[in-house]
Amino acid sequence: MQKTFKFAVTVGRSENVALEKLAQTWAAKFGVKYVERGSSGSLGFLLDQERVEALLVATNKGPQVYTASGTFFFHPSMAVLRVQRLKKHEPDHFSAALALKPGMRVLDCTMGLASDAVVASFITGRTGTVCAVEASPLLHFVVSEGLQNYQAEDVDLNNAMRRIETVYAEADEYLYTLPADSFDVVYFDPMFRIPINASSNMEPLRPISCEKPLTEATVKAALRVAPCVVVKERGQKLLEALGCTEILGGRYSRVKYGIRRR
């Protein structure tokens, strides 16, 4: 079951009838309350007034999520730099761990901000498939909208974002709906559940994120869907507990990629 939390929908500061109608459409889509912004209602005020954990805000720059920890909006972030490095044939540990190549079918079970999915889509190209699963309704919505509408300077990056198929679902439940061998590799990055520091730009996402731990049962379910499963973690012992027999990563990096094959 997906993590449940209370949220409402409103608009940004600018008085825009089109944005108001769009926000009302979103509210109807999610079955939540649309809150009129008014002239004096700050987002913090509305958050307290409506007694919700988050606000989905319609703005001229796309959907944003406001929580007590700050504001989140889509940006390809590290994917921009990683794609630039790949174009220069520089190494990328994620790509190496998944052994990515054109035409591959990749299932990312923890979409999050979609940086890894974008990199995978860039490498697998037009003949490949990248499907990204996200259990948080707000995170899925904002990132999915961003992947389809964000305009980067790099045309290849834009094309990679547009090719990604996103799914709103709990990963373990979604895996059981898929045919056997429908993907070449399944990827998990459960690291978001571990706080890095209090000032992290990820903090606004924590109230709306899914922090369900990854289990060996889910990894086994993934092995039915693909012959190879890759897990990103900070501890080698955690990877070994999930049945990973190959460990990859930078010599001086705490981040490791565990690989489990059939």
Tab-separated table of C-alpha atoms in Angstrom:
chain	number	residue	atom	x	y	z
A	1	MET	CA	0.000	0.000	0.000
A	2	GLN	CA	1.274	3.449	-0.914
A	3	LYS	CA	2.137	5.880	1.846
A	4	THR	CA	-0.859	8.090	2.605
A	5	PHE	CA	-0.654	11.744	3.562
A	6	LYS	CA	-3.025	14.688	3.444
A	7	PHE	CA	-2.552	17.368	0.824
A	8	ALA	CA	-4.544	20.064	-0.945
A	9	VAL	CA	-4.183	21.991	-4.205
A	10	THR	CA	-3.791	25.732	-4.712
A	11	VAL	CA	-2.180	28.234	-7.098
A	12	GLY	CA	0.870	30.472	-7.103
A	13	ARG	CA	0.779	34.179	-6.323
A	14	SER	CA	-0.041	35.390	-9.840
A	15	GLU	CA	-3.735	35.918	-10.555
A	16	ASN	CA	-4.261	33.613	-13.492
A	17	VAL	CA	-7.658	32.148	-14.347
A	18	ALA	CA	-6.080	29.394	-16.451
A	19	LEU	CA	-3.878	28.309	-13.532
A	20	GLU	CA	-6.864	28.316	-11.190
A	21	LYS	CA	-8.784	26.053	-13.558
A	22	LEU	CA	-5.741	23.808	-13.910
A	23	ALA	CA	-5.373	23.571	-10.128
A	24	GLN	CA	-9.059	22.712	-9.803
A	25	THR	CA	-8.580	19.964	-12.388
A	26	TRP	CA	-5.682	18.554	-10.369
A	27	ALA	CA	-7.750	18.656	-7.181
A	28	ALA	CA	-10.513	16.692	-8.895
A	29	LYS	CA	-7.968	14.228	-10.280
A	30	PHE	CA	-6.606	13.437	-6.818
A	31	GLY	CA	-9.922	13.783	-5.013
A	32	VAL	CA	-8.605	16.470	-2.661
A	33	LYS	CA	-9.628	20.016	-1.757
A	34	TYR	CA	-8.878	23.028	-3.940
A	35	VAL	CA	-7.946	26.001	-1.757
A	36	GLU	CA	-8.264	29.563	-3.024
A	37	ARG	CA	-5.007	31.412	-2.469
A	38	GLY	CA	-6.417	34.835	-1.701
A	39	SER	CA	-4.386	38.012	-1.374
A	40	SER	CA	-2.890	37.346	2.046
A	41	GLY	CA	-2.695	33.584	2.324
A	42	SER	CA	0.921	32.444	2.311
A	43	LEU	CA	1.591	28.792	1.552
A	44	GLY	CA	2.689	28.270	5.142
A	45	PHE	CA	-0.575	29.793	6.358
A	46	LEU	CA	-2.629	27.566	4.048
A	47	LEU	CA	-0.676	24.498	5.146
A	48	ASP	CA	-1.621	25.172	8.765
A	49	GLN	CA	-5.148	26.298	7.968
A	50	GLU	CA	-5.989	23.161	5.997
A	51	ARG	CA	-4.067	20.887	8.370
A	52	VAL	CA	-2.340	19.104	5.515
A	53	GLU	CA	1.223	17.842	5.081
A	54	ALA	CA	1.691	19.286	1.602
A	55	LEU	CA	0.271	21.645	-0.990
A	56	LEU	CA	0.354	20.945	-4.716
A	57	VAL	CA	0.796	24.382	-6.278
A	58	ALA	CA	-0.017	25.269	-9.892
A	59	THR	CA	2.489	27.847	-11.157
A	60	ASN	CA	3.564	29.302	-14.490
A	61	LYS	CA	6.662	27.103	-14.244
A	62	GLY	CA	4.736	23.894	-13.671
A	63	PRO	CA	3.554	22.004	-10.586
A	64	GLN	CA	5.380	22.534	-7.309
A	65	VAL	CA	5.014	20.871	-3.920
A	66	TYR	CA	5.197	22.926	-0.755
A	67	THR	CA	5.784	21.318	2.658
A	68	ALA	CA	6.867	22.661	6.031
A	69	SER	CA	10.449	21.917	4.936
A	70	GLY	CA	10.346	23.967	1.749
A	71	THR	CA	9.359	23.852	-1.918
A	72	PHE	CA	10.060	21.144	-4.485
A	73	PHE	CA	9.845	21.478	-8.259
A	74	PHE	CA	11.201	19.349	-11.083
A	75	HIS	CA	14.682	19.871	-12.451
A	76	PRO	CA	16.842	17.221	-14.170
A	77	SER	CA	19.604	18.214	-11.715
A	78	MET	CA	22.502	15.756	-11.765
A	79	ALA	CA	21.218	14.069	-14.925
A	80	VAL	CA	22.365	17.126	-16.895
A	81	LEU	CA	25.961	16.781	-15.737
A	82	ARG	CA	25.934	12.990	-16.032
A	83	VAL	CA	24.723	13.085	-19.633
A	84	GLN	CA	27.409	15.649	-20.453
A	85	ARG	CA	30.034	13.343	-18.965
A	86	LEU	CA	28.697	10.345	-20.865
A	87	LYS	CA	28.981	12.305	-24.101
A	88	LYS	CA	32.654	12.769	-23.248
A	89	HIS	CA	32.910	9.001	-22.647
A	90	GLU	CA	33.609	9.518	-18.955
A	91	PRO	CA	32.698	6.661	-16.564
A	92	ASP	CA	29.329	6.431	-14.799
A	93	HIS	CA	29.046	3.818	-12.043
A	94	PHE	CA	25.266	3.479	-12.432
A	95	SER	CA	25.537	2.793	-16.164
A	96	ALA	CA	28.361	0.319	-15.613
A	97	ALA	CA	26.480	-1.569	-12.902
A	98	LEU	CA	23.414	-1.976	-15.108
A	99	ALA	CA	25.602	-2.683	-18.168
A	100	LEU	CA	23.444	-0.262	-20.131
A	101	LYS	CA	23.495	-0.254	-23.918
A	102	PRO	CA	21.183	0.849	-26.746
A	103	GLY	CA	17.953	-1.118	-27.040
A	104	MET	CA	17.853	-2.382	-23.449
A	105	ARG	CA	14.643	-2.586	-21.410
A	106	VAL	CA	15.127	-0.981	-17.988
A	107	LEU	CA	12.719	-0.925	-15.043
A	108	ASP	CA	13.549	1.670	-12.380
A	109	CYS	CA	11.495	0.711	-9.319
A	110	THR	CA	12.381	3.852	-7.349
A	111	MET	CA	11.940	6.797	-9.708
A	112	GLY	CA	12.355	9.617	-7.174
A	113	LEU	CA	13.725	12.634	-9.047
A	114	ALA	CA	14.289	10.432	-12.147
A	115	SER	CA	17.983	11.281	-12.562
A	116	ASP	CA	18.927	7.626	-13.006
A	117	ALA	CA	15.971	6.997	-15.320
A	118	VAL	CA	17.038	9.915	-17.526
A	119	VAL	CA	20.585	8.580	-17.768
A	120	ALA	CA	19.251	5.114	-18.593
A	121	SER	CA	16.967	6.555	-21.275
A	122	PHE	CA	19.831	8.528	-22.808
A	123	ILE	CA	21.943	5.375	-23.156
A	124	THR	CA	19.222	2.918	-24.217
A	125	GLY	CA	18.025	5.397	-26.824
A	126	ARG	CA	15.049	5.304	-29.163
A	127	THR	CA	15.149	1.526	-29.464
A	128	GLY	CA	15.210	0.993	-25.711
A	129	THR	CA	12.578	1.161	-22.988
A	130	VAL	CA	12.781	2.852	-19.599
A	131	CYS	CA	9.895	2.514	-17.174
A	132	ALA	CA	10.100	4.334	-13.825
A	133	VAL	CA	7.862	3.439	-10.869
A	134	GLU	CA	7.039	5.807	-8.005
A	135	ALA	CA	4.836	5.147	-4.965
A	136	SER	CA	4.330	8.769	-3.893
A	137	PRO	CA	1.409	10.356	-5.789
A	138	LEU	CA	2.773	13.903	-5.571
A	139	LEU	CA	6.341	12.966	-6.424
A	140	HIS	CA	5.098	10.863	-9.341
A	141	PHE	CA	2.908	13.699	-10.606
A	142	VAL	CA	5.452	16.520	-10.387
A	143	VAL	CA	8.311	14.483	-11.867
A	144	SER	CA	6.147	12.998	-14.639
A	145	GLU	CA	4.979	16.479	-15.634
A	146	GLY	CA	8.565	17.697	-15.588
A	147	LEU	CA	9.848	14.846	-17.729
A	148	GLN	CA	7.297	15.695	-20.408
A	149	ASN	CA	7.523	19.488	-20.301
A	150	TYR	CA	10.907	20.649	-18.984
A	151	GLN	CA	12.980	22.304	-21.714
A	152	ALA	CA	16.718	21.774	-21.338
A	153	GLU	CA	19.350	23.257	-23.631
A	154	ASP	CA	20.489	19.749	-24.578
A	155	VAL	CA	18.148	18.225	-27.180
A	156	ASP	CA	19.383	14.714	-26.380
A	157	LEU	CA	18.496	15.251	-22.720
A	158	ASN	CA	15.004	16.443	-23.667
A	159	ASN	CA	14.486	13.390	-25.868
A	160	ALA	CA	15.671	11.093	-23.090
A	161	MET	CA	13.214	12.636	-20.628
A	162	ARG	CA	10.280	12.387	-23.048
A	163	ARG	CA	10.882	8.677	-23.692
A	164	ILE	CA	10.507	7.642	-20.044
A	165	GLU	CA	7.257	5.905	-19.117
A	166	THR	CA	6.221	6.573	-15.519
A	167	VAL	CA	3.961	4.432	-13.345
A	168	TYR	CA	2.303	5.368	-10.055
A	169	ALA	CA	2.463	2.177	-8.001
A	170	GLU	CA	4.154	0.372	-5.157
A	171	ALA	CA	7.128	-1.385	-6.745
A	172	ASP	CA	6.607	-4.795	-5.166
A	173	GLU	CA	2.934	-4.829	-6.172
A	174	TYR	CA	3.704	-3.636	-9.699
A	175	LEU	CA	6.332	-6.336	-10.226
A	176	TYR	CA	3.721	-9.060	-9.751
A	177	THR	CA	1.620	-7.612	-12.585
A	178	LEU	CA	4.428	-7.897	-15.139
A	179	PRO	CA	5.093	-10.870	-17.438
A	180	ALA	CA	8.245	-12.892	-16.862
A	181	ASP	CA	11.337	-11.571	-18.647
A	182	SER	CA	9.628	-8.325	-19.672
A	183	PHE	CA	12.795	-6.324	-18.852
A	184	ASP	CA	16.547	-6.815	-19.132
A	185	VAL	CA	17.397	-5.252	-15.774
A	186	VAL	CA	15.520	-3.998	-12.702
A	187	TYR	CA	16.976	-1.203	-10.577
A	188	PHE	CA	16.337	-0.122	-6.971
A	189	ASP	CA	17.673	2.940	-5.175
A	190	PRO	CA	16.221	2.789	-1.629
A	191	MET	CA	18.748	5.307	-0.299
A	192	PHE	CA	16.287	8.185	-0.039
A	193	ARG	CA	14.928	6.762	3.226
A	194	ILE	CA	18.256	7.599	4.915
A	195	PRO	CA	18.636	11.348	5.689
A	196	ILE	CA	21.910	12.860	4.509
A	197	ASN	CA	21.760	16.133	6.421
A	198	ALA	CA	19.171	18.549	7.715
A	199	SER	CA	19.850	21.162	5.027
A	200	SER	CA	19.581	18.765	2.110
A	201	ASN	CA	17.485	19.995	-0.816
A	202	MET	CA	15.695	16.654	-0.521
A	203	GLU	CA	14.094	17.701	2.773
A	204	PRO	CA	10.884	19.128	1.221
A	205	LEU	CA	10.248	15.670	-0.247
A	206	ARG	CA	10.456	13.684	2.967
A	207	PRO	CA	6.845	14.299	4.080
A	208	ILE	CA	5.580	13.007	0.716
A	209	SER	CA	8.116	10.258	0.015
A	210	CYS	CA	7.718	6.503	0.259
A	211	GLU	CA	10.213	5.131	2.766
A	212	LYS	CA	9.297	1.458	2.556
A	213	PRO	CA	12.465	-0.651	2.969
A	214	LEU	CA	13.554	-2.963	0.185
A	215	THR	CA	13.228	-6.668	1.016
A	216	GLU	CA	14.784	-9.790	-0.443
A	217	ALA	CA	11.280	-10.946	-1.399
A	218	THR	CA	10.928	-7.914	-3.663
A	219	VAL	CA	14.355	-8.565	-5.182
A	220	LYS	CA	13.300	-12.152	-5.907
A	221	ALA	CA	10.105	-10.869	-7.529
A	222	ALA	CA	12.238	-8.598	-9.706
A	223	LEU	CA	14.353	-11.564	-10.807
A	224	ARG	CA	11.241	-13.082	-12.363
A	225	VAL	CA	10.808	-9.936	-14.440
A	226	ALA	CA	14.470	-9.581	-15.460
A	227	PRO	CA	17.588	-11.786	-15.311
A	228	CYS	CA	19.521	-9.085	-13.453
A	229	VAL	CA	18.692	-6.848	-10.479
A	230	VAL	CA	20.860	-3.905	-9.382
A	231	VAL	CA	20.524	-2.226	-5.977
A	232	LYS	CA	22.164	1.042	-4.935
A	233	GLU	CA	23.069	1.253	-1.247
A	234	ARG	CA	25.590	2.695	1.193
A	235	GLY	CA	26.451	-0.498	3.025
A	236	GLN	CA	27.889	-3.667	1.518
A	237	LYS	CA	26.295	-5.756	4.273
A	238	LEU	CA	22.857	-4.476	3.256
A	239	LEU	CA	23.536	-5.516	-0.325
A	240	GLU	CA	24.737	-8.946	0.725
A	241	ALA	CA	21.593	-9.380	2.842
A	242	LEU	CA	19.557	-8.820	-0.329
A	243	GLY	CA	21.436	-11.623	-2.062
A	244	CYS	CA	23.763	-9.481	-4.169
A	245	THR	CA	26.898	-11.400	-5.122
A	246	GLU	CA	28.675	-8.673	-7.118
A	247	ILE	CA	29.515	-5.278	-5.628
A	248	LEU	CA	30.583	-2.328	-7.790
A	249	GLY	CA	31.409	1.300	-7.016
A	250	GLY	CA	34.149	3.856	-6.688
A	251	ARG	CA	37.130	2.988	-4.504
A	252	TYR	CA	36.573	5.951	-2.189
A	253	SER	CA	32.787	6.142	-2.429
A	254	ARG	CA	30.409	4.926	0.262
A	255	VAL	CA	27.812	4.329	-2.437
A	256	LYS	CA	27.867	0.811	-3.838
A	257	TYR	CA	25.907	-1.067	-6.471
A	258	GLY	CA	24.966	-4.637	-5.684
A	259	ILE	CA	24.152	-7.036	-8.507
A	260	ARG	CA	22.081	-10.178	-8.198
A	261	ARG	CA	21.555	-12.508	-11.126
A	262	ARG	CA	19.411	-15.576	-11.618
